[in-house]
Coordinates of C-alpha atoms in Angstrom, one line a residue:
M1 CA -43.1 13.9 40.3
T2 CA -44.0 11.7 37.5
T3 CA -41.8 9.3 35.6
D4 CA -41.6 8.4 31.9
S5 CA -39.9 4.8 32.6
P6 CA -42.6 2.0 33.2
T7 CA -41.8 -0.1 36.4
P8 CA -39.6 -3.1 35.5
D9 CA -41.1 -6.6 35.9
T10 CA -38.0 -7.9 37.4
G11 CA -35.5 -6.6 39.9
P12 CA -33.1 -3.8 39.6
E13 CA -30.4 -4.0 36.3
L14 CA -27.4 -3.6 38.4
L15 CA -24.3 -1.6 37.0
P16 CA -21.3 -3.8 35.2
I17 CA -18.7 -5.4 36.9
A18 CA -15.1 -5.1 34.9
T19 CA -13.3 -8.3 34.3
T20 CA -10.1 -9.3 35.8
A21 CA -8.2 -8.3 33.0
R22 CA -9.5 -4.7 32.6
T23 CA -9.2 -4.3 36.4
R24 CA -5.3 -4.9 36.1
A25 CA -5.4 -2.4 33.1
A26 CA -7.1 0.4 35.0
L27 CA -5.0 -0.4 37.8
R28 CA -1.9 0.0 35.6
T29 CA -3.2 3.2 34.5
L30 CA -3.7 4.7 37.9
I31 CA -0.2 3.8 39.2
R32 CA 1.7 4.9 35.7
P33 CA 1.9 8.7 36.4
D34 CA 3.9 7.6 40.1
R35 CA 6.0 5.0 38.7
G36 CA 9.1 6.7 40.0
L37 CA 7.6 7.0 43.5
A38 CA 6.5 3.2 43.2
L39 CA 10.3 2.3 42.2
T40 CA 11.9 4.3 44.8
G41 CA 9.6 2.8 47.8
I42 CA 10.0 -0.7 46.5
G43 CA 13.8 -0.2 46.3
I44 CA 14.3 1.3 49.9
L45 CA 12.2 -1.9 51.0
V46 CA 14.6 -4.1 49.3
A47 CA 17.4 -2.4 51.3
A48 CA 15.8 -2.5 54.4
T49 CA 14.7 -6.3 54.0
A50 CA 18.4 -7.2 53.1
V51 CA 19.9 -5.1 56.3
G52 CA 17.3 -7.1 58.1
L53 CA 18.6 -10.7 56.8
L54 CA 21.7 -9.8 58.8
V55 CA 20.0 -10.6 62.2
Q56 CA 20.0 -14.5 61.9
P57 CA 23.7 -15.1 60.8
L58 CA 24.9 -12.6 63.7
L59 CA 22.6 -14.6 66.1
G60 CA 24.3 -17.9 64.5
R61 CA 27.6 -16.3 65.4
I62 CA 26.6 -15.6 68.8
V63 CA 25.6 -19.5 69.5
D64 CA 28.9 -20.6 68.0
I65 CA 31.1 -18.3 70.3
V66 CA 29.2 -19.5 72.9
A67 CA 29.3 -23.3 71.7
D68 CA 33.0 -22.9 71.3
G69 CA 33.6 -21.4 74.9
R70 CA 35.2 -18.4 73.5
P71 CA 36.1 -14.8 75.8
A72 CA 32.8 -13.0 76.5
G73 CA 34.6 -10.4 75.0
D74 CA 34.2 -11.7 71.4
L75 CA 30.7 -11.1 71.9
T76 CA 31.0 -7.4 71.7
L77 CA 31.4 -7.0 67.8
P78 CA 28.1 -9.3 66.9
V79 CA 26.0 -7.4 69.8
V80 CA 27.2 -3.9 68.5
L81 CA 25.8 -5.0 64.8
L82 CA 22.8 -6.3 65.7
V83 CA 21.8 -3.0 67.3
A84 CA 23.3 -1.3 64.2
V85 CA 21.0 -3.4 62.1
A86 CA 18.2 -2.8 64.0
V87 CA 18.4 1.0 63.6
V88 CA 19.3 1.0 60.1
Q89 CA 16.5 -1.7 59.2
G90 CA 13.9 0.5 61.1
L91 CA 14.9 3.7 59.5
T92 CA 14.9 2.4 56.1
T93 CA 11.4 0.4 56.7
T94 CA 9.7 3.4 57.9
L95 CA 10.9 5.3 54.8
G96 CA 10.1 2.9 52.5
L97 CA 6.7 2.0 53.7
T98 CA 6.0 6.1 53.6
R99 CA 6.9 6.2 50.1
I100 CA 4.2 3.2 49.3
A101 CA 1.9 4.3 51.5
R102 CA 2.1 7.7 49.7
L103 CA 1.7 6.1 46.8
G104 CA -1.4 3.9 47.7
E105 CA -3.1 6.9 49.0
T106 CA -2.3 9.0 46.0
V107 CA -3.6 6.4 43.3
L108 CA -6.8 5.9 45.8
A109 CA -7.4 9.6 45.8
R110 CA -7.0 9.4 41.6
L111 CA -9.6 6.4 42.1
R112 CA -11.9 8.3 43.8
E113 CA -11.7 11.3 41.6
R114 CA -12.4 9.3 38.7
F115 CA -15.3 7.5 40.0
V116 CA -16.9 10.6 41.2
E117 CA -16.5 12.1 37.7
R118 CA -17.8 9.3 35.5
A119 CA -20.7 8.3 38.0
L120 CA -22.0 12.1 37.5
N121 CA -22.1 11.5 33.9
L122 CA -23.6 8.1 33.8
P123 CA -27.4 8.3 31.8
A124 CA -30.1 8.9 34.0
D125 CA -31.7 5.9 32.7
R126 CA -29.4 3.5 33.7
L127 CA -29.2 4.7 37.1
E128 CA -32.8 4.4 37.3
R129 CA -32.7 0.6 36.1
A130 CA -29.6 -0.1 38.7
G131 CA -31.3 1.7 41.7
A132 CA -29.7 3.6 44.4
G133 CA -28.6 0.7 46.5
D134 CA -26.1 -0.4 43.8
L135 CA -24.3 2.7 43.1
T136 CA -24.5 3.8 47.0
A137 CA -23.0 0.2 48.0
R138 CA -20.1 1.2 45.5
V139 CA -19.4 4.7 46.6
T140 CA -19.4 3.5 50.0
G141 CA -18.6 0.1 51.0
D142 CA -16.7 -0.8 47.8
V143 CA -14.5 2.3 47.9
A144 CA -13.9 1.9 51.4
R145 CA -12.5 -1.6 51.2
V146 CA -10.3 -0.4 48.3
A147 CA -9.3 2.1 50.8
E148 CA -8.5 -0.2 53.8
A149 CA -6.5 -2.3 51.2
V150 CA -4.2 0.4 50.0
R151 CA -3.7 1.8 53.6
S152 CA -2.7 -1.3 55.1
A153 CA -2.4 -4.6 52.9
L154 CA -0.2 -2.9 50.0
P155 CA 2.5 -1.9 52.4
E156 CA 2.3 -5.0 54.3
M157 CA 2.3 -7.1 51.2
A158 CA 5.1 -5.3 49.6
R159 CA 7.4 -6.0 52.4
S160 CA 6.0 -9.3 53.1
V161 CA 6.8 -10.3 49.4
L162 CA 10.3 -8.9 49.7
A163 CA 11.1 -10.9 52.9
I164 CA 10.0 -14.0 51.6
V165 CA 12.2 -13.5 48.3
L166 CA 15.3 -12.7 50.3
T167 CA 15.1 -15.0 53.1
L168 CA 15.0 -17.9 50.8
G169 CA 18.1 -16.4 48.7
A170 CA 19.8 -16.4 52.3
L171 CA 18.7 -19.8 53.2
A172 CA 20.2 -20.9 49.7
L173 CA 23.6 -18.8 50.9
L174 CA 24.1 -21.0 53.9
D175 CA 23.3 -24.2 52.4
V176 CA 21.5 -25.2 49.3
R177 CA 19.7 -28.2 51.4
F178 CA 18.3 -25.9 54.1
L179 CA 16.3 -24.0 51.1
L180 CA 15.4 -27.5 49.7
A181 CA 14.1 -28.5 53.1
A182 CA 12.0 -25.1 53.7
L183 CA 10.5 -25.7 49.8
L184 CA 8.5 -28.6 51.4
A185 CA 6.2 -26.3 52.6
V186 CA 5.6 -24.4 49.4
P187 CA 3.1 -27.0 47.5
V188 CA 0.9 -26.9 50.4
Q189 CA 1.1 -23.2 50.6
L190 CA 0.1 -23.2 46.9
L191 CA -2.5 -25.6 47.1
T192 CA -3.7 -23.6 50.0
A193 CA -3.4 -20.3 48.2
R194 CA -5.3 -21.8 44.9
W195 CA -8.1 -23.2 46.7
Y196 CA -8.6 -19.9 48.9
V197 CA -8.4 -17.7 45.5
R198 CA -10.7 -20.0 43.4
R199 CA -13.5 -19.4 46.0
A200 CA -12.9 -16.2 47.6
L201 CA -13.2 -13.7 44.5
T202 CA -16.5 -15.3 43.6
L203 CA -17.7 -15.4 46.8
Y204 CA -16.6 -11.9 47.7
A205 CA -18.0 -10.4 44.7
D206 CA -21.4 -12.1 45.4
Q207 CA -21.2 -10.5 48.8
R208 CA -21.0 -7.0 47.5
V209 CA -23.8 -7.7 45.0
A210 CA -25.8 -9.0 48.3
N211 CA -25.0 -5.9 50.2
G212 CA -25.9 -3.6 47.2
A213 CA -29.3 -5.2 46.9
Q214 CA -29.8 -5.2 50.6
Q215 CA -29.2 -1.3 50.6
Q216 CA -31.7 -1.2 47.9
Q217 CA -34.5 -2.9 49.5
L218 CA -33.5 -0.8 52.8
L219 CA -33.6 2.3 51.0
E220 CA -37.0 1.7 48.8
T221 CA -38.7 0.6 52.2
I222 CA -37.7 3.7 54.2
G223 CA -37.9 6.4 51.6
G224 CA -41.6 4.6 50.5
A225 CA -42.7 4.2 53.9
V226 CA -45.7 6.1 53.9
T227 CA -46.8 4.4 50.6
V228 CA -46.0 0.8 52.1
R229 CA -48.0 1.9 55.4
G230 CA -50.8 3.1 53.1
H231 CA -51.0 0.0 51.2
R232 CA -50.6 -2.4 54.0
L233 CA -47.4 -3.9 52.8
E234 CA -45.4 -3.6 55.9
E235 CA -45.2 -7.6 56.4
Q236 CA -44.0 -8.0 52.4
H237 CA -41.3 -5.5 52.5
T238 CA -40.2 -6.7 55.9
E239 CA -40.0 -9.9 54.3
R240 CA -37.9 -8.8 51.6
S241 CA -35.4 -6.9 53.5
A242 CA -35.4 -10.1 55.8
G243 CA -34.6 -12.1 52.9
R244 CA -32.0 -10.3 51.4
S245 CA -30.3 -9.6 55.0
R246 CA -30.4 -13.5 55.3
K247 CA -28.8 -14.0 52.0
A248 CA -25.8 -11.2 53.3
V249 CA -25.3 -13.2 56.3
D250 CA -25.1 -16.4 54.5
L251 CA -22.5 -15.1 52.5
T252 CA -20.8 -13.6 55.4
M253 CA -20.6 -16.9 57.4
R254 CA -19.2 -18.7 54.2
S255 CA -16.3 -16.2 54.0
V256 CA -15.6 -16.6 57.8
N257 CA -15.3 -20.3 57.3
L258 CA -13.7 -20.1 54.1
V259 CA -10.9 -17.7 55.9
L260 CA -10.6 -20.5 59.1
G261 CA -9.8 -23.2 56.5
F262 CA -7.2 -21.0 54.9
Y263 CA -5.4 -20.6 58.2
G264 CA -5.9 -24.2 59.3
R265 CA -4.0 -25.2 55.9
L266 CA -1.5 -22.6 56.6
H267 CA -0.7 -23.8 60.0
I268 CA 0.1 -27.1 58.4
A269 CA 2.5 -26.0 55.8
E270 CA 4.3 -24.5 58.7
Y271 CA 4.9 -27.4 60.8
I272 CA 6.2 -29.5 57.5
G273 CA 8.8 -26.6 56.8
L274 CA 10.1 -26.2 60.2
A275 CA 10.4 -29.9 60.7
A276 CA 12.3 -30.2 57.6
V277 CA 14.6 -27.5 58.3
L278 CA 15.3 -29.1 61.9
L279 CA 16.0 -32.3 60.6
A280 CA 18.2 -31.1 57.8
G281 CA 20.5 -28.9 60.2
F282 CA 20.6 -32.0 62.5
W283 CA 22.2 -34.2 59.8
L284 CA 24.1 -31.2 58.3
V285 CA 25.8 -30.5 61.7
R286 CA 26.2 -34.4 62.7
D287 CA 27.9 -34.8 59.4
G288 CA 30.4 -31.7 60.0
A289 CA 28.9 -30.0 57.0
V290 CA 28.0 -26.9 59.0
S291 CA 28.3 -25.3 62.2
I292 CA 25.6 -25.2 65.1
G293 CA 25.5 -21.3 64.7
T294 CA 24.6 -21.8 60.8
A295 CA 21.7 -24.5 61.4
T296 CA 20.5 -22.1 64.2
A297 CA 20.6 -19.3 61.5
A298 CA 18.5 -21.5 59.1
A299 CA 16.1 -22.2 61.5
L300 CA 15.8 -18.5 62.6
Y301 CA 15.5 -17.6 58.8
F302 CA 12.8 -20.2 58.4
H303 CA 10.9 -19.3 61.6
S304 CA 11.0 -15.3 60.7
L305 CA 9.1 -16.5 57.2
F306 CA 6.0 -17.5 59.2
G307 CA 5.3 -14.0 59.9
P308 CA 5.8 -12.5 56.1
V309 CA 4.3 -16.0 54.3
N310 CA 1.1 -15.8 56.6
A311 CA 0.7 -12.0 55.9
A312 CA 1.2 -12.4 52.0
L313 CA -1.3 -15.2 52.1
V314 CA -3.8 -13.9 54.6
L315 CA -3.6 -10.6 52.7
L316 CA -5.0 -12.6 49.8
D317 CA -8.1 -12.1 52.0
D318 CA -8.1 -8.5 51.7
A319 CA -6.6 -8.5 48.1
Q320 CA -9.4 -10.6 46.8
S321 CA -12.2 -8.5 48.8
A322 CA -10.3 -5.3 47.4
A323 CA -10.3 -6.6 43.9
A324 CA -13.8 -7.3 44.0
G325 CA -14.4 -3.9 45.0
L326 CA -12.3 -2.4 42.6
A327 CA -13.9 -4.5 39.9
R328 CA -17.2 -2.9 40.7
L329 CA -15.7 0.7 40.9
V330 CA -14.2 0.0 37.6
G331 CA -17.4 -1.2 36.1
V332 CA -18.9 2.2 36.7
T333 CA -15.9 4.3 35.2
D334 CA -15.9 2.1 32.1
L335 CA -19.7 2.2 31.6
A336 CA -19.4 6.3 31.7
E337 CA -16.6 6.1 29.0
Q338 CA -18.2 4.4 26.6
P339 CA -22.0 5.4 26.1
E340 CA -24.0 2.6 26.4
P341 CA -26.1 1.2 23.7
A342 CA -30.0 1.4 24.4
A343 CA -31.9 -1.2 25.7
G344 CA -32.9 -3.5 22.9
E345 CA -30.6 -1.6 20.3
P346 CA -27.4 -2.2 18.8
A347 CA -24.6 0.1 19.5
A348 CA -24.2 0.4 15.6
G349 CA -27.4 2.3 15.6
K350 CA -26.1 5.3 17.3
A351 CA -23.7 5.9 14.7
E352 CA -25.4 8.4 12.8
A353 CA -25.5 10.7 15.7
G354 CA -21.9 11.2 15.9
K355 CA -19.4 11.2 18.7
A356 CA -20.4 13.2 21.9
A357 CA -19.0 13.9 25.6
P358 CA -19.7 10.7 27.7
A359 CA -23.5 10.3 28.8
S360 CA -24.5 13.3 26.6
V361 CA -26.6 13.3 23.6
P362 CA -24.7 13.2 20.3
R363 CA -24.7 16.7 18.9
Q364 CA -24.0 18.2 15.6
R365 CA -22.2 21.9 15.6
I366 CA -24.1 24.3 13.5
A367 CA -24.3 28.1 12.7
S368 CA -26.0 30.3 15.3
S369 CA -28.0 31.9 13.0
E370 CA -30.3 28.9 12.6
A371 CA -32.3 26.8 14.8
A372 CA -31.5 27.0 18.6
V373 CA -32.2 23.4 18.7
T374 CA -33.7 20.6 16.7
V375 CA -34.6 17.2 17.7
H376 CA -34.7 14.9 14.8
A377 CA -36.8 11.6 14.9
V378 CA -35.9 10.9 18.6
S379 CA -37.2 7.7 19.8
H380 CA -36.4 6.3 23.2
A381 CA -36.8 2.9 25.4
Y382 CA -36.3 2.3 28.8
G383 CA -36.3 -1.7 27.7
P384 CA -37.3 -4.3 25.3
G385 CA -41.0 -3.8 24.5
R386 CA -41.2 -0.4 26.6
P387 CA -41.0 2.5 24.1
V388 CA -41.6 5.9 25.4
L389 CA -40.8 8.2 22.6
H390 CA -41.8 7.7 18.9
E391 CA -39.8 9.5 16.5
V392 CA -40.4 12.9 18.0
S393 CA -39.1 16.1 16.1
L394 CA -39.1 19.2 17.4
T395 CA -37.5 22.7 16.5
L396 CA -36.8 25.5 19.2
E397 CA -36.0 28.8 17.6
P398 CA -33.5 31.2 19.4
G399 CA -35.1 32.6 22.4
E400 CA -38.3 30.7 22.2
H401 CA -39.8 29.4 25.0
V402 CA -41.8 26.1 24.1
A403 CA -43.8 24.2 27.0
L404 CA -44.4 20.4 26.9
V405 CA -47.6 19.2 28.1
G406 CA -49.3 15.9 28.5
T407 CA -50.7 13.2 30.6
S408 CA -48.2 11.4 32.9
G409 CA -46.4 9.0 31.1
A410 CA -46.5 10.7 27.8
G411 CA -42.8 11.1 27.5
K412 CA -42.1 14.6 28.6
S413 CA -39.3 14.0 31.2
T414 CA -37.7 11.6 28.6
L415 CA -37.5 14.1 26.0
A416 CA -36.5 17.1 28.3
R417 CA -33.6 14.8 29.5
I418 CA -32.6 14.2 26.2
V419 CA -32.7 17.8 24.7
A420 CA -30.6 18.7 27.9
G421 CA -28.1 16.1 27.0
V422 CA -28.2 13.9 29.9
Q423 CA -29.5 11.2 28.4
Q424 CA -29.0 9.4 25.3
P425 CA -32.0 8.4 22.8
T426 CA -32.4 4.8 21.2
S427 CA -32.3 6.6 17.8
G428 CA -32.6 9.8 16.3
S429 CA -30.6 12.8 16.9
V430 CA -30.6 16.2 18.5
T431 CA -28.6 19.3 16.7
A432 CA -27.7 22.3 18.7
P433 CA -25.5 25.5 18.1
A434 CA -21.8 25.2 17.8
G435 CA -20.2 24.9 21.5
T436 CA -23.3 23.6 23.1
G437 CA -22.8 21.3 25.7
S438 CA -24.9 20.0 28.9
A439 CA -25.0 20.3 32.6
A440 CA -27.2 18.7 35.2
A441 CA -29.0 20.8 37.7
G442 CA -27.6 24.1 36.8
V443 CA -24.0 23.2 38.0
G444 CA -21.1 24.3 35.6
E445 CA -20.8 26.9 33.2
H446 CA -22.2 25.6 30.0
P447 CA -24.7 26.7 27.1
V448 CA -27.4 23.9 28.3
V449 CA -29.0 23.6 31.8
L450 CA -31.3 21.2 33.2
V451 CA -33.4 22.1 36.1
T452 CA -35.6 19.3 37.7
Q453 CA -37.9 19.4 40.3
E454 CA -35.6 17.1 42.4
V455 CA -33.1 19.8 43.3
H456 CA -30.4 19.2 45.9
V457 CA -28.9 21.8 48.6
F458 CA -25.3 21.2 48.8
T459 CA -23.5 21.3 52.3
G460 CA -22.0 24.4 52.5
T461 CA -22.7 28.2 52.7
L462 CA -25.2 29.8 50.6
A463 CA -22.5 31.5 48.6
E464 CA -20.8 28.1 47.8
D465 CA -23.7 26.5 47.0
L466 CA -24.5 29.1 44.4
R467 CA -21.0 29.1 43.0
L468 CA -21.4 25.8 41.8
A469 CA -22.6 27.4 38.7
R470 CA -20.1 29.8 38.1
P471 CA -17.0 29.8 40.8
D472 CA -15.5 33.2 39.8
A473 CA -18.9 34.8 40.7
S474 CA -18.7 38.0 42.9
D475 CA -20.9 38.4 45.8
A476 CA -22.4 41.2 43.9
D477 CA -23.2 38.5 41.3
L478 CA -24.7 36.4 43.3
R479 CA -27.0 39.0 44.8
T480 CA -28.1 40.0 41.2
A481 CA -28.9 36.2 40.9
L482 CA -30.9 36.1 44.0
A483 CA -32.7 39.3 43.2
T484 CA -33.9 38.0 39.7
V485 CA -35.5 34.9 41.0
H486 CA -37.1 36.7 43.8
A487 CA -34.8 35.1 46.5
L488 CA -32.8 38.2 48.0
E489 CA -34.8 39.1 50.7
W490 CA -35.1 35.8 52.4
A491 CA -31.4 35.0 51.4
E492 CA -30.1 38.0 53.2
A493 CA -32.7 37.4 56.2
L494 CA -30.7 34.3 56.7
P495 CA -28.8 34.2 60.0
E496 CA -25.6 34.9 58.5
G497 CA -26.8 36.0 54.9
L498 CA -24.9 34.5 52.2
A499 CA -22.5 33.0 54.8
T500 CA -25.4 31.0 56.3
V501 CA -24.6 27.4 56.0
V502 CA -27.2 25.2 54.3
G503 CA -27.6 21.6 53.4
E504 CA -27.4 18.5 55.4
G505 CA -26.7 19.8 59.0
G506 CA -27.3 23.6 58.3
H507 CA -30.1 25.9 57.7
R508 CA -32.6 24.2 56.3
L509 CA -34.4 25.5 53.1
D510 CA -38.2 24.6 52.2
P511 CA -38.7 23.1 48.9
A512 CA -39.6 26.2 47.1
R513 CA -36.5 28.2 48.4
A514 CA -34.2 25.3 47.3
Q515 CA -36.2 25.5 44.2
Q516 CA -35.5 29.2 43.8
L517 CA -31.5 28.4 44.4
A518 CA -31.5 26.1 41.6
L519 CA -32.8 28.6 39.5
A520 CA -30.4 31.3 40.7
R521 CA -27.8 28.9 39.5
L522 CA -29.2 28.8 36.2
V523 CA -29.0 32.5 36.0
L524 CA -25.5 32.4 37.3
A525 CA -24.8 29.7 34.5
D526 CA -26.6 32.1 31.9
P527 CA -26.9 29.1 29.4
A528 CA -28.0 29.5 26.0
L529 CA -30.7 26.9 26.3
A530 CA -32.4 25.9 29.5
V531 CA -34.6 23.0 30.2
L532 CA -37.0 22.9 33.1
D533 CA -38.6 19.5 34.0
E534 CA -41.5 20.3 36.5
A535 CA -38.8 22.9 38.0
T536 CA -42.0 24.7 39.6
A537 CA -43.9 21.8 40.9
E538 CA -43.8 23.4 44.0
A539 CA -46.2 25.8 42.6
G540 CA -49.1 24.1 44.5
S541 CA -47.9 25.8 47.7
A542 CA -48.4 29.2 49.1
G543 CA -45.4 30.5 47.3
A544 CA -46.6 29.2 43.9
R545 CA -47.1 32.7 42.3
V546 CA -43.3 33.9 43.2
L547 CA -41.9 30.5 42.1
E548 CA -43.5 31.0 38.8
R549 CA -42.2 34.5 38.4
S550 CA -39.0 33.4 39.4
A551 CA -38.7 30.7 36.7
E552 CA -40.5 33.3 34.2
A553 CA -37.2 35.7 35.1
A554 CA -34.5 33.0 35.1
L555 CA -35.8 32.0 31.5
A556 CA -35.8 35.8 30.1
G557 CA -33.7 36.2 27.1
R558 CA -32.8 32.5 26.4
T559 CA -34.2 29.6 24.8
A560 CA -36.0 27.3 27.3
L561 CA -38.0 24.0 27.2
V562 CA -40.5 23.7 30.1
V563 CA -42.0 20.5 31.0
A564 CA -45.4 22.5 32.5
H565 CA -46.5 21.0 35.7
R566 CA -49.5 23.8 35.8
L567 CA -50.8 25.0 32.7
T568 CA -50.4 28.5 33.8
Q569 CA -46.9 28.0 32.4
A570 CA -48.5 26.6 28.9
V571 CA -50.2 30.1 28.8
A572 CA -47.0 32.2 29.2
A573 CA -44.9 30.0 26.6
D574 CA -44.3 31.2 23.1
R575 CA -45.7 27.7 21.9
V576 CA -47.0 24.5 23.5
V577 CA -46.2 21.0 22.2
V578 CA -48.5 18.2 23.5
L579 CA -47.3 14.8 23.9
E580 CA -49.3 11.6 23.8
A581 CA -47.6 8.1 24.3
G582 CA -44.5 9.6 23.3
R583 CA -45.7 11.1 19.9
V584 CA -46.1 15.0 19.3
V585 CA -50.1 15.2 18.5
E586 CA -50.4 19.2 18.9
S587 CA -47.8 22.0 18.5
G588 CA -49.0 25.8 18.3
P589 CA -49.8 29.0 20.6
H590 CA -51.7 28.5 23.8
D591 CA -54.6 30.5 22.5
E592 CA -54.6 28.6 19.1
L593 CA -54.7 25.3 20.9
R594 CA -57.2 26.2 23.4
D595 CA -59.9 27.0 20.9
A596 CA -59.0 23.8 18.7
D597 CA -61.3 20.8 19.7
G598 CA -58.2 18.7 20.2
P599 CA -56.1 16.9 23.0
Y600 CA -54.7 20.5 24.6
A601 CA -58.4 22.1 24.5
A602 CA -59.3 18.9 26.8
L603 CA -56.2 19.2 29.1
W604 CA -57.2 22.9 29.3
H605 CA -60.7 22.5 30.1
A606 CA -60.0 19.9 32.4
W607 CA -57.4 21.9 34.3
S608 CA -59.1 25.3 34.5
G609 CA -62.5 23.5 35.5
S610 CA -60.3 22.2 38.6
R611 CA -59.2 26.0 39.1
T612 CA -62.5 27.0 39.3
T613 CA -64.1 24.5 41.8
A614 CA -60.9 24.6 44.0
P615 CA -59.6 27.7 45.8
H616 CA -56.3 29.3 44.1
P617 CA -53.4 28.9 46.0

């Protein structure tokens, strides 16, 4: 399949990354619907932590009883209370962490749904510039990193922060001098946290970018293995892959060294704080200001801070990594929310087109009695100095079938995607009947459906795959759609008929049958306008005639724009539009253009001449 976009001279233009402020705002938006659950969970954890703080005073009481030589029976009450505290704290902690975990999973599910929804609406040319590796890294690695933080770091962080705050308060209640001694560790801890955060966020962001670039290189090398071997580029691609892998490994080792330095500084803070509390206890007991049990409780309080403080600071590692991943995900959702200005053009240049759905072409509503589609002065460029279309104007009447023809790179696919509404033009507008929307690859019940050469067979039963176009379709509707595109016979011959599992890991459909499946989805969606971008490119196979008949049947009774892979499609069309270098150079019926001495006649003679010298499929 040809592409209208030129190969960029530089590397992929990666998808944007949200700022810290924007990421925080997005996180607040995700949490807002579950504020009640968040407040309840935190409240229960506060109660659980407060109950747990009774352990140290009870242990101190036991020390005092033993130190004073009191009867063994005096130990009964403190021991019973310790057991009660353990039971109550265990139950409340479990309940609180369960609610926090539920909050995290709910927010994570909402984030995933929003990311997938927005990613599917991204402009096609923007994805092409970014490359598949960047989006793949975000939808896999970044989502996994955020999920890991939500499932493990979020509950532990909530509990640790509460334990730190309440424990410091308990130290103050014992004697404010214990608190002052414990706070000697804070400057070291704050400096450690600052030192770590300033380095970690940038490092983890660079690491995610490097992993995305590594995946992109691997995808390009493996996906184009035949071409790589054919041009003897194995050594070059191996070196590129190795170079990007080395960069990813180098960043990983830098992060390991950063974490080791982080732990070392935390240990120094622990020693300083514990030594200070023990010295304060020694002086206070010597002066008779507190009992041995109280000093013991203070030391135990500070020692109990080791876990929460270290956990909270260590979780900065997960938090920074997750924050970097979240910023990359929010960057994608924001890009889909606000249509991106075309390369080299100011955003204001699109104001004339009016407001439209995300990643769709601006569309004006007109009466259905007028033209089905009007393309007015549409231009498009994939980057500065790389124009593809130049002020193209085109009108499709209701029910008219128009074939787009031209040499490779003429702009056919770009114009088709703009008309279908999956890509925005640099300038110009597309007007369509009232209520016209857009859909890609025949999925979704919309008045416009685009079917391309690159169709996808979704994992599931054949019936489920078809119902992506119309979820409420009955089995009879599915069979009718398959029969319309001449696919019912082979569909019913599958091992389990419409219940046969297809797609990844299921029954494999060859490219021609996969294309018929996409055309059947088009029939089920029943759009007012259908756009076919080389959807019958498999017509070079043995099933060429069947596939062309399938497309013709699917388009019957509806307005259609067809990027013609074979000129037999142009013959069957009501009108042929010839594109050259992004401009319309001819338009008219096949017979008229064939007999004229113009670009279409030259294309026709070249194509029909090749048919006479080669066996017809």
